[in-house]
Tab-separated table of C-alpha atoms and ligand atoms in Angstrom:
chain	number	residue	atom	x	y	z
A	1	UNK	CA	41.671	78.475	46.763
A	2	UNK	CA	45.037	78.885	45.972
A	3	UNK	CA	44.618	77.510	42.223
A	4	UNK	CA	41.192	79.272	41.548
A	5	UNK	CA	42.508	82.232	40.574
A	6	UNK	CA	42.632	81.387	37.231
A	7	UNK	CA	38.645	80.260	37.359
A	8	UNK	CA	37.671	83.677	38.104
A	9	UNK	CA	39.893	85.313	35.270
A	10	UNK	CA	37.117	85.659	32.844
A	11	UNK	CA	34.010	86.123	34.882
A	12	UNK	CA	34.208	89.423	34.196
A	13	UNK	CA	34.633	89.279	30.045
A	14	UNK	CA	32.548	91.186	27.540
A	15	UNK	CA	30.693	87.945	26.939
A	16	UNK	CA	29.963	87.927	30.740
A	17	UNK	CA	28.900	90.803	30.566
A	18	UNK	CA	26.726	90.646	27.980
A	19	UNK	CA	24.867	87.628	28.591
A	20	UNK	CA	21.193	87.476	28.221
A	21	UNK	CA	18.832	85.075	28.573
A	22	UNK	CA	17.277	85.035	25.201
A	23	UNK	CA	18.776	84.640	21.699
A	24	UNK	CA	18.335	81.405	19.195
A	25	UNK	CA	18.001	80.317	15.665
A	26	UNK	CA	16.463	81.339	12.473
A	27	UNK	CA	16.009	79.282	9.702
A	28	UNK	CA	15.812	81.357	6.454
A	29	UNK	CA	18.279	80.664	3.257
A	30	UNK	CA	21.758	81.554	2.920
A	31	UNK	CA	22.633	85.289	2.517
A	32	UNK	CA	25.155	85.848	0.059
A	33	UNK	CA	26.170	89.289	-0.654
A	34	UNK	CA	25.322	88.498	-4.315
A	35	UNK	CA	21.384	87.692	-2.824
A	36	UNK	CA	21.085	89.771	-0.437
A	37	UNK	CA	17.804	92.000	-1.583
A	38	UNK	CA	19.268	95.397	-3.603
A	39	UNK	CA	18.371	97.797	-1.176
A	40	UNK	CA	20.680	96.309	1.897
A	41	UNK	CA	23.325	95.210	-0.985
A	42	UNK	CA	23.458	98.937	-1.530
A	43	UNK	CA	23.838	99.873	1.711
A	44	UNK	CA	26.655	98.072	2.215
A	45	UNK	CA	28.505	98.068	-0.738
A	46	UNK	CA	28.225	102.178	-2.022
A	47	UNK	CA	29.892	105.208	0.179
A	48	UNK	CA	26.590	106.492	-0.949
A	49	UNK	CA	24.298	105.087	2.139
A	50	UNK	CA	27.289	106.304	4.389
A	51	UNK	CA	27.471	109.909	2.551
A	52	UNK	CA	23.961	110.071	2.533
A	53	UNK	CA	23.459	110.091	6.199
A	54	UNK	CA	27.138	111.943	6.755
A	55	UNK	CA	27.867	109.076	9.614
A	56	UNK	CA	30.827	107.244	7.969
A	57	UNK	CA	33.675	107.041	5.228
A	58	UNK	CA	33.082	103.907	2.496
A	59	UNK	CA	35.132	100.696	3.765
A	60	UNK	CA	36.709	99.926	0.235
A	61	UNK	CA	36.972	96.155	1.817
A	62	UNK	CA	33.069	96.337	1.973
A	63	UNK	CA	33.031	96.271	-1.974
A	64	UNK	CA	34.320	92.524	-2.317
A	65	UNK	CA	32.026	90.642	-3.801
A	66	UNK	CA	32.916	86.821	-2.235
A	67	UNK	CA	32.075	87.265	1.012
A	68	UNK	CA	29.354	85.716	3.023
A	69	UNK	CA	27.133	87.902	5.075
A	70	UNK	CA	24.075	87.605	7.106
A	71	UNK	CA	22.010	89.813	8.783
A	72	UNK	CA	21.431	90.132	12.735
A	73	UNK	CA	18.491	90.786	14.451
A	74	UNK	CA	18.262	92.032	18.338
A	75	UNK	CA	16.104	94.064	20.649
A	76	UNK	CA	15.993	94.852	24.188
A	77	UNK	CA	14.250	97.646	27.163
A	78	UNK	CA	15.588	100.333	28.116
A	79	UNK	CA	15.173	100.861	31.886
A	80	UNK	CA	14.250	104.387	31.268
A	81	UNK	CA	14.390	107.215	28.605
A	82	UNK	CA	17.621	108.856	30.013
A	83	UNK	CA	21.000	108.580	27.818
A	84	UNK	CA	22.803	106.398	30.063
A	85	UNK	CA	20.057	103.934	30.159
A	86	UNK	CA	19.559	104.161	26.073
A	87	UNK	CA	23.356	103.645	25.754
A	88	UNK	CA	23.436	100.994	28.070
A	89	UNK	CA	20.572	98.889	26.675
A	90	UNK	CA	22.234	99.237	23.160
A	91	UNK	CA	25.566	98.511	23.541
A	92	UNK	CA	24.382	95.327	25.809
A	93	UNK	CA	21.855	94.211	22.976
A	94	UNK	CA	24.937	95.266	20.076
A	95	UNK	CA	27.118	93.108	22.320
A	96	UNK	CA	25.293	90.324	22.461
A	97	UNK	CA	24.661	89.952	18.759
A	98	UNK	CA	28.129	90.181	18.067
A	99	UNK	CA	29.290	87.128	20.784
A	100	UNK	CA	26.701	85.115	19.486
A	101	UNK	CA	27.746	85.192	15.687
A	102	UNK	CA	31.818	85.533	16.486
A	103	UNK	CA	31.447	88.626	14.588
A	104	UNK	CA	33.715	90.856	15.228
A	105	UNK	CA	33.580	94.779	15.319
A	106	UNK	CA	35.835	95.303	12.065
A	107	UNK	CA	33.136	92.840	9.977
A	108	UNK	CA	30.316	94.548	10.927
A	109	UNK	CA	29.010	96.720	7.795
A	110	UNK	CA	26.189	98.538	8.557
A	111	UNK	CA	23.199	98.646	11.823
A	112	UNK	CA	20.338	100.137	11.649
A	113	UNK	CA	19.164	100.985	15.152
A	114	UNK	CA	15.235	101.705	15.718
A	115	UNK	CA	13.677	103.054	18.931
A	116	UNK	CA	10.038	102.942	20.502
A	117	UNK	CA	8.571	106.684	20.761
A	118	UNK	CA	9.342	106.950	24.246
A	119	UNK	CA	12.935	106.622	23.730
A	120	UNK	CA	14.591	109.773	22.428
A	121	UNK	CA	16.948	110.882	25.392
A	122	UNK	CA	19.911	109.320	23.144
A	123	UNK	CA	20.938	107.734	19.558
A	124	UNK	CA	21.299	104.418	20.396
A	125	UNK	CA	24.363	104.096	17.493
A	126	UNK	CA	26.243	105.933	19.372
A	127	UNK	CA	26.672	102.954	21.576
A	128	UNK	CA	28.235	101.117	18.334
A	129	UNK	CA	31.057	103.935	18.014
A	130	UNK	CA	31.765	103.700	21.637
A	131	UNK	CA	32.272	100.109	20.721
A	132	UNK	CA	34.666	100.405	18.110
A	133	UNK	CA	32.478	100.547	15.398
A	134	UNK	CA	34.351	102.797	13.254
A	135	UNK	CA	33.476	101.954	9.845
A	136	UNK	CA	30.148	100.737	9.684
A	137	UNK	CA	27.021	102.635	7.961
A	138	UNK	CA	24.981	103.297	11.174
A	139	UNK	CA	21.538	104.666	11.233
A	140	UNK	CA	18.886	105.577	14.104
A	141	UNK	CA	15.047	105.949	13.017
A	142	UNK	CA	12.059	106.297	15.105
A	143	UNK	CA	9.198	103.613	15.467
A	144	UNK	CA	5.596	104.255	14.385
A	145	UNK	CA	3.320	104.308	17.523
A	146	UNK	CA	1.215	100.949	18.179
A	147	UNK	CA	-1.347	100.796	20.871
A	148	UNK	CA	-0.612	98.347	23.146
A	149	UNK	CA	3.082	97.452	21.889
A	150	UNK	CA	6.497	97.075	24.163
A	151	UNK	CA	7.827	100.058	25.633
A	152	UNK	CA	11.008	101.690	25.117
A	153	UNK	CA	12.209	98.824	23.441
A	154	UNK	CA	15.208	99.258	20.756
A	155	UNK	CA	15.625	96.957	17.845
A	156	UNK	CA	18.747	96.298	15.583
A	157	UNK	CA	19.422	95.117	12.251
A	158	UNK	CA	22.879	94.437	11.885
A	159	UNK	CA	24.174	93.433	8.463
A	160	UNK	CA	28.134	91.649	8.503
A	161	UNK	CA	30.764	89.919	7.078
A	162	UNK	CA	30.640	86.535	8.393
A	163	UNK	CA	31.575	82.468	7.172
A	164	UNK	CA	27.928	81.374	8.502
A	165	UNK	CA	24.981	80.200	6.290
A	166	UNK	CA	21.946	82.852	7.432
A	167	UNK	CA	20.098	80.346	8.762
A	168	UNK	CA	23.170	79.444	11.329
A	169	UNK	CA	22.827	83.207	12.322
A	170	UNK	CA	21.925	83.991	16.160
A	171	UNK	CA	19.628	86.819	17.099
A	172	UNK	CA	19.191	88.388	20.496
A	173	UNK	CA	16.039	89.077	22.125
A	174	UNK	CA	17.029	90.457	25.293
A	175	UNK	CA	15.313	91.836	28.369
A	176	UNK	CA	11.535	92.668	28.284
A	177	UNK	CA	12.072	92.120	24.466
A	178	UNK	CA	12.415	88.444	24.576
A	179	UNK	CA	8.506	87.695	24.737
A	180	UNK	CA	8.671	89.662	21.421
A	181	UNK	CA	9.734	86.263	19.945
A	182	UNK	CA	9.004	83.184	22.038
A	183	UNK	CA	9.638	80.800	19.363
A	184	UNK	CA	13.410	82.414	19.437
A	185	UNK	CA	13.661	82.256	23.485
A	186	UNK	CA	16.468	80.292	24.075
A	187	UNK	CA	16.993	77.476	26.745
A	188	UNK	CA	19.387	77.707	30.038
A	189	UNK	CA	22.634	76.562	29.217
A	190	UNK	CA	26.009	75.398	30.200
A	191	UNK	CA	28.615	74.691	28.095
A	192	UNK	CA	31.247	72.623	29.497
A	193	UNK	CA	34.556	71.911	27.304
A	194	UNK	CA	37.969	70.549	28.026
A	195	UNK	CA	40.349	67.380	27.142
A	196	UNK	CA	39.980	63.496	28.392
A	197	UNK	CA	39.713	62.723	32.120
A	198	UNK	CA	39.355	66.314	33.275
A	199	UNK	CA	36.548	66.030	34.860
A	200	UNK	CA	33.651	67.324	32.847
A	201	UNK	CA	31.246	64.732	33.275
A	202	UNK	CA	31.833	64.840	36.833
A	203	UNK	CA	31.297	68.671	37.003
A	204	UNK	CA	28.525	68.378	34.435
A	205	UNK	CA	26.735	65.509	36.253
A	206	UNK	CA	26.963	67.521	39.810
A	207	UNK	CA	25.343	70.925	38.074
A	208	UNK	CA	22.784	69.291	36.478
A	209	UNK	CA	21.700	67.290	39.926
A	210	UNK	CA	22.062	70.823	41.871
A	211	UNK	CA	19.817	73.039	38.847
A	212	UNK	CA	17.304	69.947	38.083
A	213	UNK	CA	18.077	70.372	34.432
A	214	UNK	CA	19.549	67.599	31.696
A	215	UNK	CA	22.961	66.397	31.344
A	216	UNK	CA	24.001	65.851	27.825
A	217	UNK	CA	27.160	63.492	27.632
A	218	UNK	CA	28.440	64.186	23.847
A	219	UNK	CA	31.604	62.072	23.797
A	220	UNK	CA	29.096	59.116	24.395
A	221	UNK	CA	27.479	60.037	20.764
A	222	UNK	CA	30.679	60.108	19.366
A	223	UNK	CA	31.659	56.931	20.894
A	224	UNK	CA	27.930	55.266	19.735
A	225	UNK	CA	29.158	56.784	16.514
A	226	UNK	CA	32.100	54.977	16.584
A	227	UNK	CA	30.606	51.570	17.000
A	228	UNK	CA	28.015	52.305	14.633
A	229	UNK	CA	30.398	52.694	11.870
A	230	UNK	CA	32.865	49.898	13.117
A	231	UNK	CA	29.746	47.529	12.835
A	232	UNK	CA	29.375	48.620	9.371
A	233	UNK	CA	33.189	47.505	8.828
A	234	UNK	CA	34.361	51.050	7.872
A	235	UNK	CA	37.917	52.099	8.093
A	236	UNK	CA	37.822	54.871	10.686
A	237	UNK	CA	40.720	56.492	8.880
A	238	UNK	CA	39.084	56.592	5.812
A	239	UNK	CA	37.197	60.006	5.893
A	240	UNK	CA	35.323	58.839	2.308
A	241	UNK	CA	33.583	55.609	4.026
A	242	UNK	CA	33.284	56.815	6.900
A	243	UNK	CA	31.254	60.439	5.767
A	244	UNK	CA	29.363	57.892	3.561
A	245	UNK	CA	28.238	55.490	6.173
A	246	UNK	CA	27.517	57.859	8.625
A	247	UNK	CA	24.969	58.923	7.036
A	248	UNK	CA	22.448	55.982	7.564
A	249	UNK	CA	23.201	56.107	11.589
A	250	UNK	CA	19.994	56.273	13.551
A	251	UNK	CA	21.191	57.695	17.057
A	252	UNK	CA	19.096	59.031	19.692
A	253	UNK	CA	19.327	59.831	23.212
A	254	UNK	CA	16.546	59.087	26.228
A	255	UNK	CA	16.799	60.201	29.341
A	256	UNK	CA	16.338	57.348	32.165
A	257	UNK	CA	16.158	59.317	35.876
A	258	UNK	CA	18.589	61.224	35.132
A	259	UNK	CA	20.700	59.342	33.321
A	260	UNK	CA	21.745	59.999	29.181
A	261	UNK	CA	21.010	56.640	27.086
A	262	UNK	CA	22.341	56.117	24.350
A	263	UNK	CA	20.525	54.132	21.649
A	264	UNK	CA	21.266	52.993	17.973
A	265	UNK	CA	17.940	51.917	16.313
A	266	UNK	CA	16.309	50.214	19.306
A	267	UNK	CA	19.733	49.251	21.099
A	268	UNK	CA	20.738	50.680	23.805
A	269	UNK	CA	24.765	50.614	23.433
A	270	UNK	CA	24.923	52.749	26.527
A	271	UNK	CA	26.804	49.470	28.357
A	272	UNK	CA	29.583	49.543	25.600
A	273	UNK	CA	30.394	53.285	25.523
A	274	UNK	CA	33.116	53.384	28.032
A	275	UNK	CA	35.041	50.635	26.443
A	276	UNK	CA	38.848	51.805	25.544
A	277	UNK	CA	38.204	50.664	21.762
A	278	UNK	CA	34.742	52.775	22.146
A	279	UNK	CA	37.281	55.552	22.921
A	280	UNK	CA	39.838	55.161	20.348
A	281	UNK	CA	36.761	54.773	18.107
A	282	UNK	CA	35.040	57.893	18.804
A	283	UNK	CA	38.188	59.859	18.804
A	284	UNK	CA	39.117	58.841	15.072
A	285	UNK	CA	35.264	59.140	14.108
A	286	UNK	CA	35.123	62.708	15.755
A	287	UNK	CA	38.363	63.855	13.397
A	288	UNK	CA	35.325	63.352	9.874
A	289	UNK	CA	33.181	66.410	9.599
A	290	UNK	CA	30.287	64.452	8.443
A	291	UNK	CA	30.395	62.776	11.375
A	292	UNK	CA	30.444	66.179	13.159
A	293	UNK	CA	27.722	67.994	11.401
A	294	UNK	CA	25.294	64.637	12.145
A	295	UNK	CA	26.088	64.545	16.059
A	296	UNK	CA	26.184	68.655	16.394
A	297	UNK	CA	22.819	69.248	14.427
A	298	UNK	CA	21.534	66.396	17.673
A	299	UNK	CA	22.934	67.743	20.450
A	300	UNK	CA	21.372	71.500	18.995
A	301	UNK	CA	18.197	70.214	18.935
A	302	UNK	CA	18.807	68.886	22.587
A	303	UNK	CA	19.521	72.170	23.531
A	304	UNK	CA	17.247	74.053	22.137
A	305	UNK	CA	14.346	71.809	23.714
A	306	UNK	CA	15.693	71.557	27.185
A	307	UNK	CA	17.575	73.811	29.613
A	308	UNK	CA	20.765	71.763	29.704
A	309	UNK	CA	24.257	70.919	30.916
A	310	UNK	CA	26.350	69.411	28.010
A	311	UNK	CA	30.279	68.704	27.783
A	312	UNK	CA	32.294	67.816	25.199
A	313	UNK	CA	35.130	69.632	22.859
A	314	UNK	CA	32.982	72.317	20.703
A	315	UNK	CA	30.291	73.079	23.079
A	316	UNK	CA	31.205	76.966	24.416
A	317	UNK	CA	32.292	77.634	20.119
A	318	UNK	CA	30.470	75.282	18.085
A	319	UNK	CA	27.450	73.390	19.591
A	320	UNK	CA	26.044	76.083	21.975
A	321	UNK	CA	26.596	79.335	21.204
A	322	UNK	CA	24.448	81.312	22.803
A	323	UNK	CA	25.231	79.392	26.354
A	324	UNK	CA	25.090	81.630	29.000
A	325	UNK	CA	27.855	79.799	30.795
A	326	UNK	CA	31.110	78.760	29.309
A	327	UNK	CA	33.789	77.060	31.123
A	328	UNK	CA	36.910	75.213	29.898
A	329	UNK	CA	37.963	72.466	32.448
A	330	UNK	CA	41.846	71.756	32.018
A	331	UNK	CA	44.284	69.659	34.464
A	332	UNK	CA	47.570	68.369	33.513
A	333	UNK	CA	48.632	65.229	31.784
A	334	UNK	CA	50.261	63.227	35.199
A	335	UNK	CA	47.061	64.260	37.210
A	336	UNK	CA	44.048	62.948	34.960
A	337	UNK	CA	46.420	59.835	34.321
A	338	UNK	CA	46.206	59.587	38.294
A	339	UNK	CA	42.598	60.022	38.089
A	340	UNK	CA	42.182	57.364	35.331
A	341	UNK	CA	44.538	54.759	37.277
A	342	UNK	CA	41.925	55.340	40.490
A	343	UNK	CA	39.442	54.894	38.529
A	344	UNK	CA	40.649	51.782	36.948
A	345	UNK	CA	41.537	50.854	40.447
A	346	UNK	CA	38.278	51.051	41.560
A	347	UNK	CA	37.050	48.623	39.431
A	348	UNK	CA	39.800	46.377	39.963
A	349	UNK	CA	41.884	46.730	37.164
A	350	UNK	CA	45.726	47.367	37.463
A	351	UNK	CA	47.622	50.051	35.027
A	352	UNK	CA	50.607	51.702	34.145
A	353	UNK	CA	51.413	55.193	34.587
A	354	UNK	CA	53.162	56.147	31.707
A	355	UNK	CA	51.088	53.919	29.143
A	356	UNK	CA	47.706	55.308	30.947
A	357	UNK	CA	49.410	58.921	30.345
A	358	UNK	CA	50.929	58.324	27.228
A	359	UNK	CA	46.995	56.934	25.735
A	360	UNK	CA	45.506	60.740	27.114
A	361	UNK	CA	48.670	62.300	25.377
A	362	UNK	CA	47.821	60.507	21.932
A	363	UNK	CA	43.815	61.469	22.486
A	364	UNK	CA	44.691	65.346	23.444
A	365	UNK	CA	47.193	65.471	20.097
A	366	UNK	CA	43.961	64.386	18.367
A	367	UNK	CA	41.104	66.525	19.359
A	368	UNK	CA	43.783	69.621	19.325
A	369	UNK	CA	44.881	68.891	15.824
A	370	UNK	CA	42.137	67.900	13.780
A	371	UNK	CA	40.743	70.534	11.023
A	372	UNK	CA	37.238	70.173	11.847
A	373	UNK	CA	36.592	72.107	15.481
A	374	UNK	CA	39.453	71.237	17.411
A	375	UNK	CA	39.849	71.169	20.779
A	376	UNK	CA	40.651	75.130	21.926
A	377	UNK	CA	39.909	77.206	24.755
A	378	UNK	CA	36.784	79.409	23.293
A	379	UNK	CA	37.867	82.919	24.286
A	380	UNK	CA	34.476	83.245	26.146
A	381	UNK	CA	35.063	80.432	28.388
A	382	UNK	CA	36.097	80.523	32.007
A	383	UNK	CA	38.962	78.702	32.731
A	384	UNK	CA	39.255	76.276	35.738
A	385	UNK	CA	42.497	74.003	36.031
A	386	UNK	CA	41.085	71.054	38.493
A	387	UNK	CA	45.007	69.527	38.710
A	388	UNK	CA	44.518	70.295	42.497
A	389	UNK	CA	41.080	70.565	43.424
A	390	UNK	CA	38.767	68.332	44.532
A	391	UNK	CA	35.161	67.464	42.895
A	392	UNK	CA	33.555	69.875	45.189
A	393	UNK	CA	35.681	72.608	44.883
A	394	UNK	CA	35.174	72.657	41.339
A	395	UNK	CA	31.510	72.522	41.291
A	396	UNK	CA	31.201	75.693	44.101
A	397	UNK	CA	33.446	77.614	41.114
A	398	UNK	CA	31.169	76.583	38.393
A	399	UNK	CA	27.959	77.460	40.775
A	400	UNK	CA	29.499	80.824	41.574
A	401	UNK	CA	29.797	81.398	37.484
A	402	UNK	CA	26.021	80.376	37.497
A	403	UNK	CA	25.456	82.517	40.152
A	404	UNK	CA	26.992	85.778	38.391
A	405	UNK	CA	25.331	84.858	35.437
A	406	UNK	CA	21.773	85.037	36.761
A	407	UNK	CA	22.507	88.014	39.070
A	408	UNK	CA	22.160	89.977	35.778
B	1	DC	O1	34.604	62.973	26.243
B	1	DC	P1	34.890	61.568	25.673
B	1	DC	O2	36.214	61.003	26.070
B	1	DC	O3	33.772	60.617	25.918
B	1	DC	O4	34.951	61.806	24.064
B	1	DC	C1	35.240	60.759	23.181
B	1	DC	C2	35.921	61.327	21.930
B	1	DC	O5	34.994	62.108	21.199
B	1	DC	C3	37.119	62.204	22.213
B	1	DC	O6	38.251	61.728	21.507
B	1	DC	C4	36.769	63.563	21.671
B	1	DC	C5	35.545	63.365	20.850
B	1	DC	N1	34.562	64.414	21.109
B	1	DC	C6	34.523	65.472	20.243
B	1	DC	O7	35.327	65.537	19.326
B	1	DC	N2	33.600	66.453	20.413
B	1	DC	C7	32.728	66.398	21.434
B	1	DC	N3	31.812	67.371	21.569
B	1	DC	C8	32.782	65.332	22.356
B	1	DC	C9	33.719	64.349	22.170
């Protein structure tokens, strides 16, 4: 294991740490601060809501008016009414709704905390200080009783600074609070990112065999994608046709055994995905945000309706958020241009090494320097370079990252 070390690195992150099960979507309007209803408008904008309570100073940044913001919702158990537990159950659940927005502590602007009646042992804000949350308006309140309701649960409303539309926000039912909203559970995930020929549809393909759940291959919708708009005679490099045309593609994936069809209308252009003009195609397509927003808003819905494997270049940031496992795959330029000669090999094809290395050099400049979701390590991610391993070892890594995962 004497390259694994960097696998492991990140196991133990906040986002690690923090994972829960349950978190998804809402789909209400878009919050501006300028919308937002006048009573949480006022809370964050006027020292008032902060003097009122006496816990925190006015953020003079909170007062600009041009910001996005969108509000948060969590809950979570407690595993009993002492102050450790309290704390504990907050901070995870406070945690959690950051990672899944990328909000960070300095945009949050104000959280109010509530807590069932059988949870007074501790203020669960205090959980938010002990985060960092300096300068945030942060307020504790006690629930009303209801017969038959969860017990010591604690809910969150967390109001912050943030590019997203509301209805992209991501709220986190956690714990025992998850049945609270079923139609918000989220689906199993793994999020599986990296450049050409690293290996990800290998490592993708082996998980979802071991776990029984789907593999989503989303280069192959950007390479369908590609075709699609080729067959329409668009100029890939021209980001005007190409948003336009885009938007009449009818994509759609089925699932034969366990294998990831691709189909355009009624054709299945699975057979003409792997082609190196298929490639060069979806590489250029992937560059035109159009053509992002279409594929991501798919491969969403694929996620949210199965528990799923899926790899590609914006999964762990972009496409799956709320993943509970993240992994970059990485493995330098000479050894995937190995692996692609073998595999070209294999099926009986002869190649060069420098033009076969030269063609993954061109690709990686690509996906790492286009505007729209390039191709970066997402800071949650656990990082694996396969240079020197072998299929298997990777997949025991992953498995053990699985493994931690559901431990918690
Ligand atoms: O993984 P692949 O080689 O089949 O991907 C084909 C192209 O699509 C590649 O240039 C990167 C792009 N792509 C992307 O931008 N985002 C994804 N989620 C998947 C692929």
């Amino acid at each position: 294991m004497a390259f694994a070390q960097s696998a492991f690195g990140r196991a133990n992150s906040p986002a690690a740490q923090a994972l829960g099960p349950y978190a998804a979507r809402d789909a209400r309007g878009i919050a501006t601060r300028k919308e937002l209803p006048a009573f949480w408008r006022g809370l964050a904008r006027f020292s008032g809501f902060s003097a009122a309570l006496g816990c925190g100073r006015a953020n003079a940044s909170s007062a600009r008016a041009d910001l996005n913001m969108i509000t948060v919702r969590g809950a979570i158990t407690a595993r009993s009414n002492t102050r450790e537990d309290i704390l504990l159950a907050a901070r995870e659940m406070t945690e959690e709704m950051l990672r899944l927005n990328s909000v960070g502590t300095a945009d949050v602007r104000m959280i109010l905390y509530t807590a069932t009646k059988d949870l007074d042992a501790a203020y669960p804000a205090e959980a938010a200080r002990m985060m960092g949350i300096t300068e945030a308006s942060l307020m504790c309140a006690q629930e009303m009783h209801v017969a038959g309701s969860l017990q010591m649960a604690l809910r969150a409303t967390l109001l912050a600074d943030s590019p997203k539309l509301q209805s992209e926000a991501e709220h986190a039912y956690l714990g025992g609070a998850a049945k609270l909203r079923p139609d918000l559970a989220k689906r199993f995930a793994i999020a599986i990112d990296g450049p050409s020929g690293v290996g990800k549809s290998t490592l993708a393909k082996d998980l979802a065999k071991e776990l029984g759940i789907a593999y989503v291959d989303t280069g192959a919708m950007y390479r369908a994608a590609g075709i699609f708009l080729r067959r329409q005679g668009v100029d890939l490099l021209d980001k005007e046709q190409v948003s336009k045309a885009i938007q009449n593609i009818a994509i759609s994936i089925k699932r034969v055994g366990g294998d990831q069809r691709v189909l355009l209308g009624d054709e299945d252009v699975t057979d003409l995905l792997r082609s190196p003009e298929a490639a060069d195609g979806a590489s250029k397509s992937a560059a035109v945000s159009a053509v992002r927003e279409k594929l991501v808003k798919l491969q969403q819905k694929i996620g949210r309706e199965a528990d799923a494997v899926m790899d590609g270049r914006d999964i762990c940031a972009k496409v799956l958020p709320w993943a509970q496992v993240k992994i970059y795959l990485d493995a330098s330029p000479e050894a995937r241009a190995r692996r692609r000669m073998a595999e070209l090999a294999e099926k009986g094809l002869e190649s060069d090494f420098d033009s076969v290395k030269r063609d993954i050099l061109e690709r990686d400049l690509r996906d790492k320097t286009r505007e729209d979701s390039p191709l970066e390590i997402c800071p949650e991610a656990s990082y694996i370079d396969t240079s020197c391993m072998g299929r298997e070892e990777v997949k025991e890594i992953a498995l053990g990252l699985i493994r931690h995962v559901s431990q918690k």
